Amino acid sequence: MSDSRAGGPVQDPHRWWALVVIGLAQLMVVLDATIVNVALPSAQRDLEMSDANRQWVITAYTLAFGGLLLLGGRVADYVGRKRTFIIGLIGFGVASAIGGAAAGPGMLFGARALQGAFGALLAPSALSLLSTTFTDPRERGKAFGVFGAVAGSGAAIGLLLGGVLTEYLDWRWCLYVNIPIAAVAVLGALTLLHDRPGHAEARLDIPGVILGCGGLVALVYGVSEAEPRGWGDALVLALIGVSVLLLVLFVLWQRRARTPLLPLHIVKDRNRAGSFLTMGMATIGMFGVFLFLTYYMQGILGYSPLQTGLAYLPISGAIILGSTQISARLLPYVAPRLLMAPGMLMAAGGMLILTQLRVDSSYVSHLLPAELLLGLGLGLTFMPVISTATQGVAAHDSGVTSATVNTAQQVGGSIGTALLNTVATSITGNYIRDHPVEPRMRREMAREAVVHGFNQATWLAVGVMVLGALLAATLVTSKPLHHPSPSDETEEGAGVGRGE
């Protein structure tokens, strides 16, 4: 449908309110990956959870979420994005209520897995709705700036909110808080969101679901177990081997499937492939460093959960500033890679400062400048990554494309947390063995060893960020949104003809 005055597509008059609804849903999904981290010690004591099993509060969520994202994206394409979005919101809210009322560890683990499963429905449909709601280049930049800020800062906001709720209410409110958020988002979705019907006549690629989701579940489970067990553990190696086998078979099957779960042309496009890889590199570094900073602030500097959450505020603010005030304003006029690559290098610079942490480093001299650089860099990066990855996709593939963006973020975060923590722990152990001291000095030596391990592992995160910058600079070649090339205009016209 076209505007008779401008000759372009009619814009939804409620699209900016729709962005608020979509942003709320995305914030709920992202912050739930970290909000329970601060509350975990309290939940463990309350439910008499063993040290060996407590990791399942985190792993159950990431396993279901990361493993089922591709399926969730395809479901959104088949049954409709708005319908899938609402189902995901309701299911996420109900699962949160069950988790908050958990009477034992098993009930909490099951609720977290349910949260992840419904999150896998919710996240792709949210991004897909955003992509199809905002098509004007200038408005698309602003909308994706807000979405990128939410996606990037949600993890830090989760740490802050978890600290506040745990300290002043109870750990259960880290789950209950999702209920009012989901309720408001459902009401907003029913009144403000619009969507074309899904493609219910299409057949779901069942072998693709088994191979693709099975491979992702094995991968996320393997890297999650690598943190407590170590990368050389037989179970970890077996899971990663099974993951590689299943994902290779998945790619081979997608080449011949009539209705593939993930059409390969989506990942073959160099701009989208570059965006997916950049997102993965960014979250590998980001989530690993968030883990280090949390341990450093609480274990070394002696911060309380609330103080730790407040200490993350600058990084959240910097991500929002970078996304909404820099990237969003420049993307219509600047090639995406000219934002992605410098953003990744800026984030690497922030991590470089963190490699110089000492036992007695101050917040103002070390942590604050590192957070500001890291936040600005991630804000510059996330917004053009998400926009470029979802641009120019046919309507019937928008859900699975959005799912692939979220998969890159989720799998990258899981790998980063496990890999960097394993490296840090190993280096810490070696440092203690190589520096024997008198018993009265062991506590101070242990603190120095922990910080040394963090520093050395952060160097790996710096390298990952630099690699991400190189990938963005070499693979992403798309033009500024405001100045499309003739071929882009042709593709856009074809997209309109397809109903995009």
mmCIF file of N, CA and C in Angstrom, residues 383-432:
data_model
loop_
_atom_site.group_PDB
_atom_site.id
_atom_site.type_symbol
_atom_site.label_atom_id
_atom_site.label_comp_id
_atom_site.label_asym_id
_atom_site.label_seq_id
_atom_site.Cartn_x
_atom_site.Cartn_y
_atom_site.Cartn_z
ATOM 1 N N MET A 383 24.172 -1.515 16.946
ATOM 2 C CA MET A 383 23.093 -0.955 16.150
ATOM 3 C C MET A 383 23.277 -1.218 14.651
ATOM 4 N N PRO A 384 24.422 -0.888 14.030
ATOM 5 C CA PRO A 384 24.584 -1.204 12.608
ATOM 6 C C PRO A 384 24.647 -2.700 12.322
ATOM 7 N N VAL A 385 25.132 -3.503 13.269
ATOM 8 C CA VAL A 385 25.141 -4.955 13.077
ATOM 9 C C VAL A 385 23.723 -5.480 12.930
ATOM 10 N N ILE A 386 22.848 -5.097 13.855
ATOM 11 C CA ILE A 386 21.469 -5.593 13.826
ATOM 12 C C ILE A 386 20.727 -5.074 12.601
ATOM 13 N N SER A 387 20.925 -3.790 12.284
ATOM 14 C CA SER A 387 20.250 -3.206 11.125
ATOM 15 C C SER A 387 20.706 -3.857 9.822
ATOM 16 N N THR A 388 22.012 -4.034 9.652
ATOM 17 C CA THR A 388 22.540 -4.614 8.421
ATOM 18 C C THR A 388 22.132 -6.068 8.266
ATOM 19 N N ALA A 389 22.122 -6.817 9.365
ATOM 20 C CA ALA A 389 21.791 -8.242 9.299
ATOM 21 C C ALA A 389 20.345 -8.476 8.880
ATOM 22 N N THR A 390 19.452 -7.543 9.199
ATOM 23 C CA THR A 390 18.028 -7.746 8.913
ATOM 24 C C THR A 390 17.534 -6.950 7.714
ATOM 25 N N GLN A 391 18.407 -6.200 7.078
ATOM 26 C CA GLN A 391 17.985 -5.353 5.965
ATOM 27 C C GLN A 391 17.841 -6.155 4.677
ATOM 28 N N GLY A 392 16.787 -5.858 3.917
ATOM 29 C CA GLY A 392 16.616 -6.451 2.594
ATOM 30 C C GLY A 392 16.241 -7.913 2.589
ATOM 31 N N VAL A 393 15.706 -8.432 3.703
ATOM 32 C CA VAL A 393 15.318 -9.840 3.776
ATOM 33 C C VAL A 393 13.849 -9.974 3.393
ATOM 34 N N ALA A 394 13.522 -11.009 2.621
ATOM 35 C CA ALA A 394 12.134 -11.252 2.250
ATOM 36 C C ALA A 394 11.295 -11.459 3.504
ATOM 37 N N ALA A 395 10.027 -11.047 3.438
ATOM 38 C CA ALA A 395 9.162 -11.098 4.616
ATOM 39 C C ALA A 395 9.079 -12.495 5.203
ATOM 40 N N HIS A 396 9.029 -13.527 4.342
ATOM 41 C CA HIS A 396 8.867 -14.885 4.850
ATOM 42 C C HIS A 396 10.145 -15.445 5.469
ATOM 43 N N ASP A 397 11.259 -14.695 5.370
ATOM 44 C CA ASP A 397 12.508 -15.127 5.997
ATOM 45 C C ASP A 397 12.951 -14.208 7.135
ATOM 46 N N SER A 398 12.138 -13.195 7.466
ATOM 47 C CA SER A 398 12.586 -12.213 8.454
ATOM 48 C C SER A 398 12.708 -12.814 9.848
ATOM 49 N N GLY A 399 11.827 -13.745 10.197
ATOM 50 C CA GLY A 399 11.882 -14.359 11.509
ATOM 51 C C GLY A 399 13.141 -15.169 11.720
ATOM 52 N N VAL A 400 13.470 -16.012 10.746
ATOM 53 C CA VAL A 400 14.651 -16.870 10.904
ATOM 54 C C VAL A 400 15.936 -16.052 10.808
ATOM 55 N N THR A 401 15.919 -14.956 10.034
ATOM 56 C CA THR A 401 17.091 -14.075 9.993
ATOM 57 C C THR A 401 17.304 -13.407 11.350
ATOM 58 N N SER A 402 16.223 -12.925 11.941
ATOM 59 C CA SER A 402 16.317 -12.334 13.281
ATOM 60 C C SER A 402 16.789 -13.363 14.295
ATOM 61 N N ALA A 403 16.333 -14.603 14.140
ATOM 62 C CA ALA A 403 16.771 -15.669 15.040
ATOM 63 C C ALA A 403 18.265 -15.913 14.915
ATOM 64 N N THR A 404 18.796 -15.795 13.703
ATOM 65 C CA THR A 404 20.224 -16.025 13.496
ATOM 66 C C THR A 404 21.050 -14.944 14.181
ATOM 67 N N VAL A 405 20.562 -13.694 14.157
ATOM 68 C CA VAL A 405 21.243 -12.621 14.891
ATOM 69 C C VAL A 405 21.277 -12.944 16.382
ATOM 70 N N ASN A 406 20.140 -13.344 16.927
ATOM 71 C CA ASN A 406 20.071 -13.677 18.346
ATOM 72 C C ASN A 406 20.912 -14.902 18.680
ATOM 73 N N THR A 407 20.970 -15.869 17.744
ATOM 74 C CA THR A 407 21.791 -17.061 17.968
ATOM 75 C C THR A 407 23.260 -16.681 18.059
ATOM 76 N N ALA A 408 23.711 -15.789 17.168
ATOM 77 C CA ALA A 408 25.098 -15.338 17.218
ATOM 78 C C ALA A 408 25.399 -14.673 18.555
ATOM 79 N N GLN A 409 24.448 -13.870 19.047
ATOM 80 C CA GLN A 409 24.634 -13.193 20.329
ATOM 81 C C GLN A 409 24.660 -14.196 21.475
ATOM 82 N N GLN A 410 23.715 -15.136 21.481
ATOM 83 C CA GLN A 410 23.602 -16.070 22.589
ATOM 84 C C GLN A 410 24.763 -17.066 22.623
ATOM 85 N N VAL A 411 25.081 -17.652 21.471
ATOM 86 C CA VAL A 411 26.175 -18.619 21.416
ATOM 87 C C VAL A 411 27.507 -17.923 21.704
ATOM 88 N N GLY A 412 27.680 -16.708 21.177
ATOM 89 C CA GLY A 412 28.893 -15.950 21.467
ATOM 90 C C GLY A 412 29.052 -15.687 22.957
ATOM 91 N N GLY A 413 27.950 -15.309 23.617
ATOM 92 C CA GLY A 413 28.005 -15.068 25.055
ATOM 93 C C GLY A 413 28.342 -16.322 25.841
ATOM 94 N N SER A 414 27.755 -17.462 25.447
ATOM 95 C CA SER A 414 28.030 -18.728 26.137
ATOM 96 C C SER A 414 29.486 -19.133 25.967
ATOM 97 N N ILE A 415 29.988 -19.033 24.732
ATOM 98 C CA ILE A 415 31.382 -19.393 24.472
ATOM 99 C C ILE A 415 32.326 -18.459 25.218
ATOM 100 N N GLY A 416 32.034 -17.162 25.186
ATOM 101 C CA GLY A 416 32.902 -16.197 25.853
ATOM 102 C C GLY A 416 32.985 -16.422 27.342
ATOM 103 N N THR A 417 31.829 -16.661 27.982
ATOM 104 C CA THR A 417 31.817 -16.880 29.425
ATOM 105 C C THR A 417 32.638 -18.110 29.800
ATOM 106 N N ALA A 418 32.412 -19.224 29.084
ATOM 107 C CA ALA A 418 33.116 -20.463 29.406
ATOM 108 C C ALA A 418 34.594 -20.382 29.049
ATOM 109 N N LEU A 419 34.907 -19.876 27.856
ATOM 110 C CA LEU A 419 36.296 -19.849 27.390
ATOM 111 C C LEU A 419 37.156 -18.934 28.254
ATOM 112 N N LEU A 420 36.729 -17.702 28.443
ATOM 113 C CA LEU A 420 37.549 -16.748 29.178
ATOM 114 C C LEU A 420 37.652 -17.110 30.662
ATOM 115 N N ASN A 421 36.562 -17.651 31.231
ATOM 116 C CA ASN A 421 36.628 -18.044 32.629
ATOM 117 C C ASN A 421 37.570 -19.234 32.814
ATOM 118 N N THR A 422 37.555 -20.182 31.876
ATOM 119 C CA THR A 422 38.453 -21.329 31.963
ATOM 120 C C THR A 422 39.907 -20.875 31.856
ATOM 121 N N VAL A 423 40.185 -19.970 30.929
ATOM 122 C CA VAL A 423 41.545 -19.453 30.768
ATOM 123 C C VAL A 423 41.998 -18.738 32.041
ATOM 124 N N ALA A 424 41.126 -17.887 32.591
ATOM 125 C CA ALA A 424 41.473 -17.140 33.796
ATOM 126 C C ALA A 424 41.735 -18.080 34.969
ATOM 127 N N THR A 425 40.879 -19.087 35.134
ATOM 128 C CA THR A 425 41.036 -20.029 36.245
ATOM 129 C C THR A 425 42.335 -20.809 36.124
ATOM 130 N N SER A 426 42.657 -21.246 34.923
ATOM 131 C CA SER A 426 43.894 -22.007 34.694
ATOM 132 C C SER A 426 45.129 -21.159 35.005
ATOM 133 N N ILE A 427 45.135 -19.920 34.533
ATOM 134 C CA ILE A 427 46.281 -19.031 34.767
ATOM 135 C C ILE A 427 46.413 -18.705 36.249
ATOM 136 N N THR A 428 45.270 -18.525 36.908
ATOM 137 C CA THR A 428 45.298 -18.261 38.351
ATOM 138 C C THR A 428 45.931 -19.422 39.109
ATOM 139 N N GLY A 429 45.533 -20.647 38.770
ATOM 140 C CA GLY A 429 46.104 -21.822 39.425
ATOM 141 C C GLY A 429 47.598 -21.945 39.199
ATOM 142 N N ASN A 430 48.024 -21.706 37.972
ATOM 143 C CA ASN A 430 49.460 -21.768 37.673
ATOM 144 C C ASN A 430 50.240 -20.701 38.435
ATOM 145 N N TYR A 431 49.683 -19.525 38.570
ATOM 146 C CA TYR A 431 50.346 -18.417 39.275
ATOM 147 C C TYR A 431 50.560 -18.779 40.747
ATOM 148 N N ILE A 432 49.546 -19.385 41.351
ATOM 149 C CA ILE A 432 49.662 -19.764 42.768
ATOM 150 C C ILE A 432 50.730 -20.838 42.953
#
